[in-house]
Amino acid sequence: MTDLQEKLLAWFAACSRDLPWRRAYLPYHIWISEVMLQQTQMARAVEYFNRWCDTLPDIASVSAADEQTVFKLWEGLGYYSRARNILKTAQILVRDFEGRLPDAYRALRQLPGIGDYTAGAIMSLAFNQDYPAVDANVERVLARLFDIDTPVKERKTRLLIHRSATELIPTGQARNLNQALMELGALVCRPKETDCRQCPLNSSCRSLAAGTTDMRPVPAPPTQRLRIEMATGILCHRGKLFIQKRLKNGVWADLWEFPGGRVEPGETPAEAVRREYAEETELEVTDIKQLTTVRHSYLHYRVTLHCHACRLAQATAGPAVLHAAQEYRWVKVAELKNYAFPAGHRKLIELLLQTNGFAAIIAETG
């Protein structure tokens, strides 16, 4: 074992955080935690992981769960395709693998939602087999350690980092070595405010020696997020709110929402609400009043969501005829917590609950 490896492993043994999935390194726990940690900060992932495992303690329980239970546990993490893939994979594991994650890289890669990184993390952390697990933290550590001067998202750079991570693993130490790199990136070799004096690898760090640490890793060219104006209407009738379940394909598939959509050019948000209700449900709404505006950012776009209250134009209107959803329900405000909504709509619900907005809607329109 090299001096660098020894220093890194010793630092991890002394400084690693107590995380729930590290206590037994169960394959199920490693899998769920790694999927949750994609695009999610650690403290939030721990909260969701504990709640998830309290409800779904093993693969068999996930396989038997209905989709809405899984979505509700996932609500707030976003990227619901990850939750959908967990459910699909659990069902495959119960059917074909006796309810266990396989300890073979190729078999893992065939499962829905398990890519190169997640497969490597499961193989190394759960089964302690000599596979690298290169996440953003590891990319940053290795780009600085070896002073890599090409953008980390370029294919040749990714291959270089992957090879470097593989070569760093001492035989039989993949679990600790990979986690040490991840932990170092999270706690010491941070994107900003790096603490090079506390780094166990500072004597070997090429970017520190060259004075280029702040320039590593080299980022990819920035991409501008698309800005989208949307409008939604909260329709109240006889004290209940109208919600609909999105189609099984497309963005936010199978989640619940208040009807709405993009504000078209030359259209006001209130006009968009009236049009969207007509197009999506064949319901005519009136008394459309602005309630609030919610802004929410996604990976590739930023949404400004204009929220309105409205009521049926005719008190005896017939049932909704759905064109952009699979089912609808009239629910009480207290029942909204039982349904999984996209992040923007959930943010809207929380805001209206905090400001007694729903009570005002019901008083005016219900």
Coordinates of C-alpha atoms in Angstrom, one line a residue:
M1 CA 0.0 0.0 0.0
T2 CA 1.3 3.4 -0.9
D3 CA 1.8 6.3 1.5
L4 CA -1.0 8.2 -0.1
Q5 CA -3.4 5.3 0.3
E6 CA -2.4 4.8 3.9
K7 CA -2.9 8.5 4.7
L8 CA -6.3 8.6 3.0
L9 CA -7.6 5.4 4.8
A10 CA -6.3 6.6 8.2
W11 CA -8.0 10.0 7.7
F12 CA -11.3 8.3 6.8
A13 CA -11.1 6.0 9.9
A14 CA -10.7 9.1 12.1
C15 CA -12.9 11.6 10.5
S16 CA -15.8 9.8 8.7
R17 CA -19.3 10.8 9.5
D18 CA -21.8 8.5 11.1
L19 CA -24.3 7.8 8.3
P20 CA -27.2 5.3 8.7
W21 CA -26.2 3.2 5.7
R22 CA -22.7 2.9 6.9
R23 CA -23.6 1.0 10.1
A24 CA -24.1 -2.4 8.4
Y25 CA -23.4 -1.7 4.7
L26 CA -26.5 -3.7 3.7
P27 CA -26.8 -3.8 -0.1
Y28 CA -30.4 -2.5 0.0
H29 CA -29.3 0.5 2.2
I30 CA -26.4 1.3 -0.1
W31 CA -28.6 1.2 -3.2
I32 CA -31.3 3.5 -1.7
S33 CA -28.9 6.0 -0.2
E34 CA -26.9 6.3 -3.5
V35 CA -30.0 6.9 -5.5
M36 CA -31.2 9.5 -3.0
L37 CA -27.9 11.3 -2.9
Q38 CA -28.0 12.1 -6.6
Q39 CA -28.8 15.8 -6.8
T40 CA -29.5 15.9 -3.0
Q41 CA -27.6 17.3 -0.1
M42 CA -26.5 14.9 2.6
A43 CA -28.6 16.1 5.5
R44 CA -31.7 16.0 3.4
A45 CA -30.8 12.5 2.1
V46 CA -30.4 11.2 5.6
E47 CA -33.8 12.5 6.6
Y48 CA -35.5 10.9 3.6
F49 CA -33.5 7.6 3.9
N50 CA -34.6 7.1 7.5
R51 CA -38.2 7.8 6.7
W52 CA -38.1 5.5 3.7
C53 CA -36.5 2.6 5.6
D54 CA -39.0 3.0 8.4
T55 CA -41.8 2.4 5.9
L56 CA -40.1 0.1 3.4
P57 CA -37.4 -1.8 5.4
D58 CA -36.3 -4.2 2.6
I59 CA -36.6 -5.0 -1.1
A60 CA -39.6 -7.2 -0.6
S61 CA -41.6 -4.3 1.0
V62 CA -40.7 -2.0 -1.9
S63 CA -41.7 -4.6 -4.4
A64 CA -45.1 -4.9 -2.7
A65 CA -45.7 -1.2 -2.3
D66 CA -48.0 0.8 -4.6
E67 CA -46.6 3.6 -6.7
Q68 CA -48.3 6.4 -4.8
T69 CA -46.7 5.2 -1.5
V70 CA -43.3 5.2 -3.2
F71 CA -43.9 8.7 -4.7
K72 CA -45.2 10.1 -1.4
L73 CA -42.0 8.9 0.4
W74 CA -40.0 10.5 -2.4
E75 CA -41.9 13.7 -2.5
G76 CA -39.5 16.7 -2.2
L77 CA -36.5 14.9 -3.7
G78 CA -37.6 15.6 -7.3
Y79 CA -36.6 13.5 -10.3
Y80 CA -39.4 11.0 -9.7
S81 CA -38.1 8.7 -12.4
R82 CA -35.6 7.6 -9.7
A83 CA -38.4 6.5 -7.4
R84 CA -40.2 4.8 -10.3
N85 CA -37.0 2.9 -11.2
I86 CA -36.5 1.8 -7.6
L87 CA -39.9 0.3 -7.6
K88 CA -39.3 -1.4 -11.0
T89 CA -35.9 -2.8 -9.8
A90 CA -37.4 -4.1 -6.6
Q91 CA -40.0 -6.0 -8.5
I92 CA -37.3 -7.5 -10.8
L93 CA -35.2 -8.5 -7.8
V94 CA -38.1 -10.3 -6.1
R95 CA -39.0 -12.0 -9.3
D96 CA -35.5 -13.0 -10.6
F97 CA -33.0 -12.6 -7.8
E98 CA -34.8 -14.0 -4.7
G99 CA -35.2 -10.4 -3.4
R100 CA -31.5 -9.6 -3.3
L101 CA -29.2 -7.2 -5.2
P102 CA -26.8 -9.2 -7.3
D103 CA -23.1 -9.0 -6.5
A104 CA -22.1 -8.8 -10.2
Y105 CA -21.5 -5.5 -11.9
R106 CA -23.0 -6.5 -15.3
A107 CA -26.2 -7.8 -13.6
L108 CA -26.5 -4.5 -11.6
R109 CA -26.1 -2.5 -14.8
Q110 CA -29.1 -4.3 -16.4
L111 CA -31.4 -3.0 -13.6
P112 CA -33.6 0.1 -14.2
G113 CA -32.0 3.3 -12.9
I114 CA -28.6 1.7 -12.0
G115 CA -25.8 3.3 -14.1
D116 CA -22.1 3.1 -13.9
Y117 CA -21.7 5.1 -10.8
T118 CA -24.5 3.4 -8.8
A119 CA -23.3 0.0 -9.8
G120 CA -19.7 0.8 -8.8
A121 CA -21.0 2.2 -5.5
I122 CA -23.0 -0.9 -4.7
M123 CA -20.2 -3.2 -5.8
S124 CA -17.6 -1.4 -3.6
L125 CA -19.6 -0.2 -0.6
A126 CA -22.0 -3.1 -0.2
F127 CA -19.8 -6.0 -1.4
N128 CA -16.3 -4.5 -1.0
Q129 CA -15.3 -5.5 -4.5
D130 CA -12.6 -3.5 -6.3
Y131 CA -14.7 -1.1 -8.4
P132 CA -14.4 2.7 -8.4
A133 CA -17.3 4.9 -7.5
V134 CA -16.7 8.4 -9.1
D135 CA -19.2 11.0 -8.0
A136 CA -18.8 14.8 -8.1
N137 CA -16.8 14.8 -4.9
V138 CA -14.4 12.2 -6.2
E139 CA -14.1 14.0 -9.5
R140 CA -13.1 17.2 -7.7
V141 CA -10.6 15.5 -5.4
L142 CA -8.8 13.7 -8.2
A143 CA -8.9 16.7 -10.6
R144 CA -7.0 18.6 -7.9
L145 CA -4.8 15.8 -6.7
F146 CA -3.5 15.2 -10.2
D147 CA -4.0 18.8 -11.4
I148 CA -6.1 17.8 -14.4
D149 CA -6.4 20.8 -16.7
T150 CA -9.2 19.6 -19.0
P151 CA -13.0 19.9 -18.3
V152 CA -14.2 17.1 -16.1
K153 CA -17.2 16.4 -18.3
E154 CA -15.2 15.7 -21.4
R155 CA -15.0 12.0 -22.2
K156 CA -11.2 11.8 -22.1
T157 CA -11.1 13.5 -18.7
R158 CA -13.8 11.2 -17.3
L159 CA -11.9 8.2 -18.5
L160 CA -8.7 9.6 -16.9
I161 CA -10.4 10.2 -13.6
H162 CA -12.1 6.7 -13.7
R163 CA -8.7 5.1 -14.4
S164 CA -7.0 7.1 -11.6
A165 CA -9.8 6.1 -9.1
T166 CA -9.4 2.5 -10.0
E167 CA -5.6 2.5 -9.6
L168 CA -5.9 4.1 -6.2
I169 CA -7.9 1.2 -4.7
P170 CA -5.8 -1.2 -2.6
T171 CA -6.9 -4.8 -3.0
G172 CA -9.8 -5.5 -0.6
Q173 CA -10.1 -1.9 0.4
A174 CA -12.6 -0.5 -2.1
R175 CA -15.3 0.2 0.5
N176 CA -13.1 2.4 2.6
L177 CA -11.0 3.9 -0.2
N178 CA -14.0 5.0 -2.2
Q179 CA -15.8 6.5 0.8
A180 CA -12.6 8.2 1.9
L181 CA -12.4 10.0 -1.5
M182 CA -16.1 10.9 -1.3
E183 CA -15.8 12.1 2.3
L184 CA -12.7 14.1 1.6
G185 CA -14.5 16.0 -1.2
A186 CA -17.5 16.6 1.0
L187 CA -15.6 17.8 4.1
V188 CA -12.2 19.1 3.1
C189 CA -11.7 19.4 -0.7
R190 CA -15.0 21.3 -1.1
P191 CA -16.0 23.2 -4.2
K192 CA -15.3 26.5 -2.4
E193 CA -13.5 27.2 0.8
T194 CA -11.1 24.3 0.5
D195 CA -9.2 23.4 3.7
C196 CA -5.9 22.3 2.2
R197 CA -4.1 22.6 5.5
Q198 CA -6.3 19.8 6.9
C199 CA -6.1 17.6 3.9
P200 CA -4.3 14.3 4.5
L201 CA -3.1 14.4 0.8
N202 CA -1.7 18.0 0.8
S203 CA 1.9 16.8 0.4
S204 CA 0.9 14.8 -2.7
C205 CA -1.5 17.3 -4.3
R206 CA -0.2 18.6 -7.6
S207 CA -2.6 21.5 -7.9
L208 CA -1.7 22.7 -4.4
A209 CA 2.0 22.7 -5.4
A210 CA 1.2 24.5 -8.7
G211 CA -1.1 27.0 -7.1
T212 CA -4.0 25.9 -9.3
T213 CA -6.4 24.4 -6.7
D214 CA -9.0 27.1 -7.2
M215 CA -9.0 26.4 -11.0
R216 CA -9.6 22.7 -10.6
P217 CA -11.7 21.0 -11.7
V218 CA -12.1 22.8 -15.0
P219 CA -15.9 23.2 -15.4
A220 CA -17.9 22.6 -18.5
P221 CA -19.1 25.7 -20.4
P222 CA -22.2 27.0 -18.6
T223 CA -25.6 26.3 -20.0
Q224 CA -28.4 28.8 -19.5
R225 CA -31.6 27.6 -17.9
L226 CA -34.8 28.0 -19.9
R227 CA -37.3 30.3 -18.2
I228 CA -40.9 29.2 -18.3
E229 CA -44.0 31.1 -17.3
M230 CA -46.8 28.8 -16.1
A231 CA -50.3 29.3 -14.5
T232 CA -52.3 27.0 -12.4
G233 CA -55.8 27.2 -11.0
I234 CA -57.1 25.9 -7.7
L235 CA -60.7 25.1 -8.4
C236 CA -62.9 24.9 -5.3
H237 CA -66.4 23.5 -5.2
R238 CA -68.5 22.7 -2.1
G239 CA -65.4 22.9 0.1
K240 CA -63.3 20.5 -2.0
L241 CA -60.4 21.1 -4.4
F242 CA -60.0 19.6 -7.9
I243 CA -56.8 17.7 -8.5
Q244 CA -55.8 15.4 -11.4
K245 CA -53.2 12.7 -11.9
R246 CA -50.8 13.2 -14.7
L247 CA -50.4 10.7 -17.5
K248 CA -48.1 7.7 -17.2
N249 CA -45.5 9.2 -19.5
G250 CA -43.8 12.6 -19.9
V251 CA -42.7 15.0 -17.2
W252 CA -44.0 14.3 -13.7
A253 CA -45.7 11.2 -14.8
D254 CA -48.2 9.7 -12.3
L255 CA -48.0 12.7 -10.0
W256 CA -51.0 14.8 -8.9
E257 CA -51.5 18.5 -9.7
F258 CA -53.8 21.4 -10.0
P259 CA -54.6 21.8 -13.7
G260 CA -52.6 24.4 -15.6
G261 CA -49.8 24.9 -18.1
R262 CA -47.7 27.4 -19.9
V263 CA -48.7 30.9 -20.4
E264 CA -48.9 31.4 -24.2
P265 CA -47.5 34.6 -25.9
G266 CA -50.0 37.4 -25.6
E267 CA -51.9 35.6 -22.9
T268 CA -52.4 36.6 -19.2
P269 CA -51.9 34.0 -16.5
A270 CA -55.7 34.2 -15.7
E271 CA -56.5 33.6 -19.4
A272 CA -54.1 30.6 -19.4
V273 CA -56.0 29.1 -16.4
R274 CA -59.3 29.4 -18.2
R275 CA -57.9 27.9 -21.4
E276 CA -56.1 25.1 -19.6
Y277 CA -59.2 24.0 -17.7
A278 CA -61.2 24.0 -20.9
E279 CA -58.5 22.0 -22.8
E280 CA -57.6 19.6 -20.1
T281 CA -60.9 19.0 -18.3
E282 CA -63.7 20.6 -20.4
L283 CA -64.7 22.5 -17.3
E284 CA -65.5 26.2 -17.6
V285 CA -64.1 28.2 -14.7
T286 CA -64.7 31.8 -13.7
D287 CA -63.9 34.3 -11.0
I288 CA -60.2 33.7 -11.6
K289 CA -58.3 35.6 -9.0
Q290 CA -54.5 35.8 -8.5
L291 CA -53.3 34.2 -5.3
T292 CA -49.6 34.1 -5.3
T293 CA -46.5 33.4 -7.4
V294 CA -44.1 30.5 -6.8
R295 CA -40.7 30.2 -8.4
H296 CA -38.9 26.9 -8.6
S297 CA -35.7 25.8 -10.3
Y298 CA -35.0 22.5 -12.0
L299 CA -31.8 21.2 -13.6
H300 CA -32.4 22.7 -17.1
Y301 CA -35.2 25.3 -16.5
R302 CA -36.7 27.8 -14.1
V303 CA -40.4 28.0 -13.6
T304 CA -42.5 30.9 -12.5
L305 CA -45.8 29.5 -11.4
H306 CA -48.7 32.0 -11.2
C307 CA -51.4 30.5 -8.9
H308 CA -55.1 31.5 -9.1
A309 CA -58.3 30.6 -7.3
C310 CA -61.3 29.9 -9.4
R311 CA -64.8 28.4 -9.3
L312 CA -67.1 26.5 -11.7
A313 CA -69.0 28.8 -14.1
Q314 CA -72.0 26.6 -13.5
A315 CA -72.7 25.1 -10.1
T316 CA -74.3 22.0 -11.8
A317 CA -71.5 21.3 -14.2
G318 CA -71.1 17.7 -15.3
P319 CA -68.1 15.5 -14.6
A320 CA -64.7 16.5 -15.9
V321 CA -63.6 15.0 -19.3
L322 CA -59.8 14.5 -19.0
H323 CA -57.5 15.1 -21.9
A324 CA -54.1 15.4 -20.1
A325 CA -54.6 13.2 -17.0
Q326 CA -55.6 9.7 -16.1
E327 CA -58.0 10.4 -13.2
Y328 CA -59.3 13.3 -11.1
R329 CA -60.6 13.7 -7.5
W330 CA -62.3 16.3 -5.4
V331 CA -60.4 16.4 -2.1
K332 CA -60.4 18.3 1.2
V333 CA -57.5 20.5 2.0
A334 CA -56.4 18.1 4.8
E335 CA -56.3 15.3 2.3
L336 CA -53.7 17.0 0.0
K337 CA -50.9 15.5 2.2
N338 CA -51.9 12.0 1.0
Y339 CA -51.0 12.8 -2.6
A340 CA -47.6 13.2 -4.3
F341 CA -47.2 16.5 -6.2
P342 CA -44.4 17.9 -8.3
A343 CA -42.0 20.1 -6.3
G344 CA -43.5 23.4 -7.6
H345 CA -47.0 22.4 -6.6
R346 CA -45.9 21.1 -3.3
K347 CA -44.2 24.4 -2.6
L348 CA -47.4 26.2 -3.5
I349 CA -49.4 24.0 -1.2
E350 CA -47.1 24.6 1.7
L351 CA -47.2 28.3 1.1
L352 CA -51.0 28.4 1.1
L353 CA -51.2 26.3 4.2
Q354 CA -48.9 28.7 6.0
T355 CA -50.8 31.8 5.0
N356 CA -54.3 30.3 5.4
G357 CA -54.7 30.7 1.6
F358 CA -56.9 27.6 1.3
A359 CA -59.3 29.0 3.8
A360 CA -59.6 32.2 1.8
I361 CA -60.2 30.2 -1.4
I362 CA -63.0 28.2 0.2
A363 CA -64.6 31.2 1.7
E364 CA -64.7 33.1 -1.6
T365 CA -65.3 30.3 -4.1
G366 CA -66.4 27.2 -2.3

